[in-house]
Amino acid sequence: MPCERKPMRYGHSEGHTEVCFDDSGKFIVTCGNDGDVRIWEGLDDDDPKFITVGEKAYSLALKNGKLVTASSNNTVQIHTFPDGDPDGILTRFTTNATHVVFNSSGSRVAAGSSDFMVKVVEVSDSSQQKTLRGHEAPVLSVTFDPKDDFLASASCDGSVVVWNIEEQSQLISWPVLQKTNDISNAKSLCRLAWQPGTAKFLAVPVETKVHLYERGSWDHVSTLSDDLQTQLINVVAWSPCGQFLAAGSVGGSLTVWDVNSKLCVERQKHEKGFTVCSLAWHPSGSQIVYTDTEGCLGLLDGLSTPTPNTNTTKAPATKAAKDYDDLFDDDDDDRLMDEGLSETNSPVKKPVAGDDDDDDDFLMPATGRVRNRGAILDDENSLDTGSLKLGQDKFGDDDDTGSAVVPAAVPLVPMRPVYEGPMPTAPQKAFQPGSTPAHLTHRFMMWNSVGIVRGYNDEQDNAIDVEFHDTAVHHAMHLTNSLGHTMADLSQEAVLLACPSTDELASKLQCLHFSSWDTNKEWMVDLPEGEDVRALCLGQGWAAVATSALMLRLFSIGGVQREIFSLPGNVVCMVGHGEQLLIVYHRAPGFDGEQALGVQLLQFGRKKRQLINGEALPLSLQSHLSWLGFTAEGTPCYVDSVGVVRMLNRSLGNTWTPVCNTRETCKSKSDHYWVVGIHENPQQLRCIPCKGSRYPPTLPRPAVAILPFKLPLCQTSTEKGQMEEQFWRSVLFHNHFSFLSSSGYEIDEDGQSQSQKEQQELLMKMFALSCKLEREFRCVELAELMTQNVVTLAIRYASRSRRMALAQRLSEIALEKANQIREDEPEEEEEEPAYSGVRRTSGYSQSEVMEERRGNTRDQEEEEEQGEELREEEEDGQEMETEEAAETTKRVNPFAKEAVSSVTPSLTPIGKVGRANPFKVLGSGKPSSSSGQPRVTNILDNMTSSRKLSPLSRSAGKPGKDPVLKPLAPRPKTKTQSTLLQMNATKAASKKTQENTQPAADQQKQPEVPPPASPADNTENNRPKTGFQFWLEENRKSITADQPDLEETDIIKEAMGRFRTLSAEERLLWTERAKGQTGDAADLKKRKRAGGGVENDNGQVEADENSSKKKKSLDPSSKLSAFAFNKT
Amino acid sequence: MDSSEVEFLAEKETVKIIPNFSLDRIYLIGGDLGPFNPGLPVDVPVWLALNLKQRQKCRIVPPAWMDVEKLEEMRELERKEDTFTPVPSPYYMELTKLLLNYASDNIPKADEIRTLVKDIWDTRIAKLRLSADSFISQLEAHAKLDNLTLMEINTIRAFLLDSLNCMYKLRSNLQPGSSKGQFTDY
C-alpha cells in the first residue's frame, strides 16, 4: 500500500493537539494548546479559519455541523461548524475533560475527565446526562460502540473498561495498562477505537501492540503487532471501512494493519520522530491526517485502502449479486448500462477520487471562501441520494465485511454524474488589491505606495486607521467605522471607503477628500437599492466604483457623478493611476481550477479612450489573481496566486510579460510575498515577506522588502543568458518613457538616456561575446538591435578582430539604419533633404576620387593599408589587448559619460578602419557602401543623442552659407577647443583666406572629410605638412591657370602627376622645407586635406620622409582645423 | 576612555529605519546615505536614526538579534558556557540602551528585551570579575579573553588597572629586598 507522506506543517503551538476530518472530508480540523480550533482546507491552506474555544483545547469531536471541544475551563462546549458560533455548554466537570467523542449517529457525546468520570450527554438536550463512575484515576480516552449500546474507556488506573450505557454499569474491565497518577505522566494516551460498521472489534493499544477484543464475548481474540514497532502506541484509528487499523506511536511511527490478514500494510515514520498524539482517516479512506505533540500537522496521502487484490479475493459472487440488487433497489431510475462496471470500477475510481480531492485542496485559493469542485460534487451527490455522503457510499460498495451494518450499500457508479469533462471553477471573489481578507479582525484594508489603511473590528473597537508613508501628504487619521466599511483605497488626494449594503442601509461610498481646499473634506453617496460596491479605486481627480449590478460608476474626487458604463462581467478588482483605470472582471466561467479573467484599460483625461479592450488576462495555471496595480510610472501589472508578477508590454501590442516569480525567493513552501508596489526606475518590487502565510499580520508591523526582477529567460546561468535577460528587462522597464512622453507627461530624460546607454552597452557586450564564440550571424542579429553609433563601434570591433565579412555586413546595417533615421526624421529640419542630397553626392565624389587614386597606386596603397593597420594595432595595442581579453570592462568606457577622453581615442580607428576596409575588401568598392561610410561617421559624430542633432545643426545653420557642413561641425569644434594647440587655431584662421579663394571646391570637398578627428591625432596635430603639400600650395595657381575647368580632385591628380615628374632632389627640397616650416608656417597654410589623397605617393617616394604614421596623422588634424574654420 | 565615548562609537553602527519623508541621497563625510523613500527601509547610522526618530521622521526597525527568542537562547548559552560566548553585536549593550530609550515603541516586547540584555550583560560582567579574580589570585602575568566587547573592557579597565597597581605596590613593600626597593622608585 504505497502512500506519500506530505511534509509536516505548523498547526498549533507546542503541546497536545488533536485532529479530525469533517464529515465531507473537505476540511481538516485541529485543536491545540493555543486554544484555537483551526479549519484547514487541505494541508497547504496557509490561511485557515480559526475558532477560539478557550485558553487551551484538549480534545475535539466533529459531527453533523457540531464541533464539540474540551477546553481548559473544565467544560465541554459546542460550536457550530464551520461558522464557529458558540452553541452552548454541553457539560461541566470539576477539572478539565480529556477526551470527547461523538457516537456514530452524532446524537450523543461522551467525555472523559481528569476527575475520574465519564459522562454521556445527549447533544440535543444537555440535561440528559449519564455519568459512568468507577475509574480510580483520570480517564485517558473514551469510545462509543457504533451500535450505541456500550462505551469503552481507558484510564490512568491501568484499566480499560466497557460500560453498558443504559445501565451505567461496568460490563468488563481489563487491567492491561500501566498505572499512573495523571494524564501528563501516562506513557501512552491509549486512545481506544471501536471498529465502525460491524462494531465487531474493540482496538486497545497496549504497549507496542494493539489488542482486539471481540464484542459480545469480550475475548481477546487477536493482537496486531509489527516487529519493527518498538515504541508505545499512543493512538489507534479504524479506517472508515473497518478493514484497516492505523496506529501512531510515541516515537512517531505510523503503522497500518489489515485487520483480516493481521498484516502490517503500511509503515511510515514521523519526519522528526515526535509523538503522534492524534490521527484521523479521511472519510474516503485515502488519507490519514495526524498531529504531534509539537503542534505540527501531517498527512499521509494515497492510501489505496481496498486494494484490488483483497477486493477480488474477498468479494464472493453472492456479494456481487447483492450489490446488484441494492443497485436496482436504490437507483432504478439510473442507467443500467453502468451497473456492470460498478464492481470493476470502484477500486480504480477510488484512488482517483481521493487524488482529486487532494488536488483540489492543494489548489484551493487560500483566500478561502471559494468552495472547491469536490465539495460541489459532494453536494450534488448528497442531494441525489438522500443524506448519504460520497465517501461513505464508496465504502459501502467495497466493504467486504459489510452485511447489514453499512448504512446503505449504494453502488458508486450511478452516483457519478454523467458529465466527465472539465469542471467549472468557482469564480474568485472581488477584492481590493493590497488588502488582507475581510474576515480578519485586524486587517490591512489597503497598503499602497501612498500609505496604509488598517481596519480593526473586534469587541471594543470598530475603527479604521489611515497612515501615510510620507507624513508630508497628510497626518495620520483615525476614523470610527460605524458604517462597517470593508473596502478602501488611498491616494495623495483622498481616502475612499465603501461598505456593502445591509438589511436597512444601502451600500455607501464615503470619500475623505483631505486635499480639498474648502472646509468640506468629506462626501458620501448611497448606491441604488440592490446595488453593492464590489471594488473601488482612486485616480488623479476621480474615483471609480464597480458594483454588483455590473456597473462602473465614475465620480470626480469632489463628488460629482461622472460617466457610468456597464462592465462585461463581475468585477474582480480595479485600480487607478493618474488618468488610467484598469479593471479585471470575469470573462466567463473558468474550468479545472482556472479563472477566465478579462481586462480593460481605460484612459481618461483630455482624450478618453480604451487602450485594452476586454482581452483575456493571462494567469499561471490554476491560479487566481492576487494583486493588481500600476507601477509608480504607470504601467499596469499584476500578481497571481502562484507568485508570478506580470507587466504590460506596451511596445509589443499590449502583451503581458512575466517579470518576476516571488515564490522563487521564498525559503519555505508556505512562505509568500505580499506585493505592495512596483517601481520601474529604479527596478524595485516592493513586497512584504510573510512567513508561513499569505498575508502579513498588522502587528508587529511588517517591514517592506525589495525583490529584484528577473525575466524567465532560458539559461540565465550562462553569461549570454544573463546579458539577454538584462537587456530585455531593461528594454521592458523603459517602455514607460515612451508611454509617458506620448501621453504628454514630462519624463526623466537623464534616466532615459541612462537606460538607452545601458541597453546599448549590453548589446555591445553580447556582440563581443558572440564574436568570441565565432557566431557571426548572431553578431549581425545583435547589430540590428543596436543604434547606429553603436553599430560603428561594432564594426570597429569586428574589423579589429579580423572579421571582415562581418564588418562588411555590419556596415550595410549601419547604412540601413542611417537611412531609416533619415526617413524617420524628415520633419526635423527643412534643410534635411538638401543636406542628405549633398551628402550623398559628396560620398559619391569621394569614392570617385578614391577609385581614381586607386587606379594609380593600387599596389602601394594596399601595402600602405596593411601597414597602416598594423600600425594602428601598435598604436592601440594596449587598448586592443585589454579589449579583447575583457571586452566587458573595456567596452564600458566608450559609453561612460565622464570618460570623454577615453571615448575619443577609441573613435580614431573607427574612421580609419571604417573607411579603409570596405574598399579593401570590395576591390573597386560598391558605391553604396563607400558612400555609406562617411555617413556612418557623420552620424557617429552627431548621434550621441539624435535629439541634439537638430537644434545644433539648426543653430549652426543660421549663419547659413554652408549647410552641408553643419552636422559635422559641433563635435570637431569642441575637440579643437579642448585639445588642439593654439597654433592650430591660428592655422585655421589663416586658412580662412585660403578657403575663401575656393569656396566652390570646398563645398564639395568638405563632406568628404568626415572621418572623425580624434585626440590620438590631436596629439600629433602640430606635425609638419608634407613636401607635396607645400609644393601644391605653391603650384596650385599655375595648375588652375593651365586648366581652369578642372575639378578639385582633378587638380590634385594633376598636381600629383606634376610633383612626380620633379626630380628627386627637388622633391627632397620640398620635404626639407616642409620640415623646416612646421613651427611658424602660418603664411604657408595649404589645403591640408589634399594631403590625405597624396600621402601614399609621398610615402613611396620620400623614403626619408617621416614615418607614414606621422603623415597619416596629418589629415585628421587638417580636417580638424578645417572644421574649426567652418565653425568660426 | 569613558563609556560615553564607547557609546559614541556605537552610534556609527547602522540600523534600518523606515522614513516617513522623502529625501534624495545625502552626501556626508562618513559616506552617502539614502535615498529616503517614505515607507521603504533604508540603512542609516544609529545617530541619524535616533535623531530622525526623535523628530518623528521615521520608525526604527530593530536589528535581527533584538528578538526575545534569540536573546533567550543567547542568555542560556552565556550561562552555560564558562567562557564568553560571541555576542550578537559588538555594541549590543549600547545599541539596546539607545534604541530602547528612544524607540521603545518600535520594538516589540521592549521590556523583555531590556531584561534579557541586562541578564546577558550581568552574566558576562560576573564572568569578567571572576576571571579577573582568578587572574590576580593566581598571580598570572597575562590572560586571554575572547569575545569581549569594548564596553565590557571599558567597564573593568579602570578598576582592574588601579587595583593591580595598588597590589603591586603592596607586594613590593611587603617583600624586603634591594631590587624591590628599586622598583618602588618608579
PDB file of C-alpha atoms in Angstrom, chain A residues 153-288:
ATOM      1  CA  SER A 153     -12.893   3.902  28.337  1.00  0.00           C
ATOM      2  CA  ALA A 154      -9.283   3.721  29.363  1.00  0.00           C
ATOM      3  CA  SER A 155      -7.947   5.284  32.492  1.00  0.00           C
ATOM      4  CA  CYS A 156      -4.709   6.048  34.233  1.00  0.00           C
ATOM      5  CA  ASP A 157      -5.595   3.433  36.824  1.00  0.00           C
ATOM      6  CA  GLY A 158      -4.471   0.900  34.241  1.00  0.00           C
ATOM      7  CA  SER A 159      -7.854  -0.418  33.312  1.00  0.00           C
ATOM      8  CA  VAL A 160      -9.818  -0.491  30.089  1.00  0.00           C
ATOM      9  CA  VAL A 161     -13.490  -0.689  30.920  1.00  0.00           C
ATOM     10  CA  VAL A 162     -16.520  -1.478  28.803  1.00  0.00           C
ATOM     11  CA  TRP A 163     -19.673   0.124  30.139  1.00  0.00           C
ATOM     12  CA  ASN A 164     -23.284  -0.539  29.472  1.00  0.00           C
ATOM     13  CA  ILE A 165     -24.533   2.946  28.812  1.00  0.00           C
ATOM     14  CA  GLU A 166     -28.170   2.430  29.712  1.00  0.00           C
ATOM     15  CA  GLU A 167     -27.455   0.725  32.996  1.00  0.00           C
ATOM     16  CA  GLN A 168     -24.434   2.924  33.672  1.00  0.00           C
ATOM     17  CA  SER A 169     -22.573  -0.138  34.857  1.00  0.00           C
ATOM     18  CA  GLN A 170     -19.223  -1.697  34.200  1.00  0.00           C
ATOM     19  CA  LEU A 171     -19.524  -4.689  31.951  1.00  0.00           C
ATOM     20  CA  ILE A 172     -15.958  -5.808  31.951  1.00  0.00           C
ATOM     21  CA  SER A 173     -12.590  -4.428  32.871  1.00  0.00           C
ATOM     22  CA  TRP A 174      -9.178  -5.404  31.636  1.00  0.00           C
ATOM     23  CA  PRO A 175      -6.184  -4.320  33.697  1.00  0.00           C
ATOM     24  CA  VAL A 176      -3.844  -4.124  30.750  1.00  0.00           C
ATOM     25  CA  LEU A 177      -2.291  -0.679  31.050  1.00  0.00           C
ATOM     26  CA  GLN A 178       0.411   0.761  33.202  1.00  0.00           C
ATOM     27  CA  LYS A 179      -0.807   2.657  36.211  1.00  0.00           C
ATOM     28  CA  THR A 180      -0.006   6.318  36.531  1.00  0.00           C
ATOM     29  CA  ASN A 181      -1.414   9.111  38.640  1.00  0.00           C
ATOM     30  CA  ASP A 182      -2.056  11.679  35.952  1.00  0.00           C
ATOM     31  CA  ILE A 183      -2.514  12.068  32.231  1.00  0.00           C
ATOM     32  CA  SER A 184       0.671  14.055  31.968  1.00  0.00           C
ATOM     33  CA  ASN A 185       2.572  11.113  33.421  1.00  0.00           C
ATOM     34  CA  ALA A 186       0.886   8.495  31.299  1.00  0.00           C
ATOM     35  CA  LYS A 187       3.261   6.930  28.792  1.00  0.00           C
ATOM     36  CA  SER A 188       0.509   6.493  26.255  1.00  0.00           C
ATOM     37  CA  LEU A 189      -2.754   8.292  25.668  1.00  0.00           C
ATOM     38  CA  CYS A 190      -4.280   4.904  24.943  1.00  0.00           C
ATOM     39  CA  ARG A 191      -6.914   6.107  22.519  1.00  0.00           C
ATOM     40  CA  LEU A 192      -9.336   3.258  22.061  1.00  0.00           C
ATOM     41  CA  ALA A 193     -11.216   2.659  18.853  1.00  0.00           C
ATOM     42  CA  TRP A 194     -14.213   0.575  18.050  1.00  0.00           C
ATOM     43  CA  GLN A 195     -14.468  -0.890  14.624  1.00  0.00           C
ATOM     44  CA  PRO A 196     -17.009   1.081  12.603  1.00  0.00           C
ATOM     45  CA  GLY A 197     -19.777  -0.674  10.780  1.00  0.00           C
ATOM     46  CA  THR A 198     -19.950  -4.128  12.295  1.00  0.00           C
ATOM     47  CA  ALA A 199     -18.680  -3.000  15.679  1.00  0.00           C
ATOM     48  CA  LYS A 200     -17.099  -6.384  15.979  1.00  0.00           C
ATOM     49  CA  PHE A 201     -13.779  -5.419  17.459  1.00  0.00           C
ATOM     50  CA  LEU A 202     -12.569  -3.003  20.050  1.00  0.00           C
ATOM     51  CA  ALA A 203      -8.965  -1.988  19.471  1.00  0.00           C
ATOM     52  CA  VAL A 204      -6.916  -1.245  22.562  1.00  0.00           C
ATOM     53  CA  PRO A 205      -3.333  -0.075  22.256  1.00  0.00           C
ATOM     54  CA  VAL A 206      -1.307  -1.978  24.795  1.00  0.00           C
ATOM     55  CA  GLU A 207       2.307  -1.018  24.826  1.00  0.00           C
ATOM     56  CA  THR A 208       3.712  -1.801  21.388  1.00  0.00           C
ATOM     57  CA  LYS A 209       0.797  -3.926  20.237  1.00  0.00           C
ATOM     58  CA  VAL A 210      -2.864  -3.489  19.594  1.00  0.00           C
ATOM     59  CA  HIS A 211      -5.244  -5.919  21.254  1.00  0.00           C
ATOM     60  CA  LEU A 212      -8.535  -6.676  19.543  1.00  0.00           C
ATOM     61  CA  TYR A 213     -11.396  -7.642  21.802  1.00  0.00           C
ATOM     62  CA  GLU A 214     -14.490  -9.180  20.321  1.00  0.00           C
ATOM     63  CA  ARG A 215     -17.810  -7.600  21.024  1.00  0.00           C
ATOM     64  CA  GLY A 216     -20.174  -9.743  22.998  1.00  0.00           C
ATOM     65  CA  SER A 217     -17.776 -12.368  24.230  1.00  0.00           C
ATOM     66  CA  TRP A 218     -15.259  -9.681  25.182  1.00  0.00           C
ATOM     67  CA  ASP A 219     -12.484 -12.134  24.481  1.00  0.00           C
ATOM     68  CA  HIS A 220      -9.069 -11.042  23.475  1.00  0.00           C
ATOM     69  CA  VAL A 221      -9.223 -12.565  20.007  1.00  0.00           C
ATOM     70  CA  SER A 222      -6.114 -11.298  18.367  1.00  0.00           C
ATOM     71  CA  THR A 223      -3.176  -8.978  18.597  1.00  0.00           C
ATOM     72  CA  LEU A 224      -1.840  -6.755  15.892  1.00  0.00           C
ATOM     73  CA  SER A 225       1.852  -6.278  16.121  1.00  0.00           C
ATOM     74  CA  ASP A 226       4.774  -5.371  13.995  1.00  0.00           C
ATOM     75  CA  ASP A 227       8.330  -6.424  14.551  1.00  0.00           C
ATOM     76  CA  LEU A 228       9.567  -3.027  13.674  1.00  0.00           C
ATOM     77  CA  GLN A 229       7.209  -1.400  16.109  1.00  0.00           C
ATOM     78  CA  THR A 230       9.249  -0.896  19.244  1.00  0.00           C
ATOM     79  CA  GLN A 231       7.593   2.134  20.701  1.00  0.00           C
ATOM     80  CA  LEU A 232       4.489   2.521  22.783  1.00  0.00           C
ATOM     81  CA  ILE A 233       1.391   3.001  20.705  1.00  0.00           C
ATOM     82  CA  ASN A 234      -0.375   6.193  21.549  1.00  0.00           C
ATOM     83  CA  VAL A 235      -3.425   6.290  19.335  1.00  0.00           C
ATOM     84  CA  VAL A 236      -5.314   3.921  17.085  1.00  0.00           C
ATOM     85  CA  ALA A 237      -7.949   4.656  14.481  1.00  0.00           C
ATOM     86  CA  TRP A 238     -10.037   2.461  12.228  1.00  0.00           C
ATOM     87  CA  SER A 239     -10.391   3.199   8.588  1.00  0.00           C
ATOM     88  CA  PRO A 240     -13.957   4.193   7.685  1.00  0.00           C
ATOM     89  CA  CYS A 241     -14.420   0.802   6.033  1.00  0.00           C
ATOM     90  CA  GLY A 242     -13.396  -1.025   9.148  1.00  0.00           C
ATOM     91  CA  GLN A 243     -10.835  -3.122   7.367  1.00  0.00           C
ATOM     92  CA  PHE A 244      -7.728  -1.252   8.370  1.00  0.00           C
ATOM     93  CA  LEU A 245      -6.411  -0.024  11.615  1.00  0.00           C
ATOM     94  CA  ALA A 246      -3.900   2.767  11.866  1.00  0.00           C
ATOM     95  CA  ALA A 247      -1.761   3.341  14.908  1.00  0.00           C
ATOM     96  CA  GLY A 248       0.502   6.180  15.882  1.00  0.00           C
ATOM     97  CA  SER A 249       3.215   5.715  18.446  1.00  0.00           C
ATOM     98  CA  VAL A 250       5.093   7.772  20.967  1.00  0.00           C
ATOM     99  CA  GLY A 251       8.201   7.614  18.830  1.00  0.00           C
ATOM    100  CA  GLY A 252       6.468   8.920  15.773  1.00  0.00           C
ATOM    101  CA  SER A 253       5.925   5.763  13.772  1.00  0.00           C
ATOM    102  CA  LEU A 254       2.683   5.257  11.922  1.00  0.00           C
ATOM    103  CA  THR A 255       1.531   1.746  11.158  1.00  0.00           C
ATOM    104  CA  VAL A 256      -1.475   0.468   9.259  1.00  0.00           C
ATOM    105  CA  TRP A 257      -2.655  -3.110   9.606  1.00  0.00           C
ATOM    106  CA  ASP A 258      -5.107  -5.059   7.556  1.00  0.00           C
ATOM    107  CA  VAL A 259      -7.280  -6.481  10.287  1.00  0.00           C
ATOM    108  CA  ASN A 260      -8.370  -9.559   8.368  1.00  0.00           C
ATOM    109  CA  SER A 261      -4.927 -10.711   7.465  1.00  0.00           C
ATOM    110  CA  LYS A 262      -3.329  -9.102  10.526  1.00  0.00           C
ATOM    111  CA  LEU A 263      -0.551  -7.946   8.307  1.00  0.00           C
ATOM    112  CA  CYS A 264       1.105  -4.653   8.506  1.00  0.00           C
ATOM    113  CA  VAL A 265       0.371  -2.928   5.186  1.00  0.00           C
ATOM    114  CA  GLU A 266       1.999   0.424   5.709  1.00  0.00           C
ATOM    115  CA  ARG A 267       4.747   1.832   7.841  1.00  0.00           C
ATOM    116  CA  GLN A 268       5.664   5.475   7.951  1.00  0.00           C
ATOM    117  CA  LYS A 269       7.802   7.480  10.270  1.00  0.00           C
ATOM    118  CA  HIS A 270       7.125  10.970  11.524  1.00  0.00           C
ATOM    119  CA  GLU A 271       9.759  13.139   9.909  1.00  0.00           C
ATOM    120  CA  LYS A 272      11.109  14.358  13.227  1.00  0.00           C
ATOM    121  CA  GLY A 273      10.096  11.436  15.422  1.00  0.00           C
ATOM    122  CA  PHE A 274       7.764  13.436  17.631  1.00  0.00           C
ATOM    123  CA  THR A 275       4.953  11.741  19.470  1.00  0.00           C
ATOM    124  CA  VAL A 276       1.883  11.276  17.310  1.00  0.00           C
ATOM    125  CA  CYS A 277      -0.970  12.301  19.575  1.00  0.00           C
ATOM    126  CA  SER A 278      -3.895  12.150  17.221  1.00  0.00           C
ATOM    127  CA  LEU A 279      -4.738  10.657  13.893  1.00  0.00           C
ATOM    128  CA  ALA A 280      -7.792  10.522  11.717  1.00  0.00           C
ATOM    129  CA  TRP A 281      -8.839   8.910   8.454  1.00  0.00           C
ATOM    130  CA  HIS A 282     -10.316  10.794   5.592  1.00  0.00           C
ATOM    131  CA  PRO A 283     -13.920   9.675   5.081  1.00  0.00           C
ATOM    132  CA  SER A 284     -12.841   8.240   1.748  1.00  0.00           C
ATOM    133  CA  GLY A 285     -10.106   6.262   3.422  1.00  0.00           C
ATOM    134  CA  SER A 286      -7.421   7.601   1.131  1.00  0.00           C
ATOM    135  CA  GLN A 287      -5.685   9.875   3.579  1.00  0.00           C
ATOM    136  CA  ILE A 288      -4.613   9.844   7.163  1.00  0.00           C
TER     137      ILE A 288
END
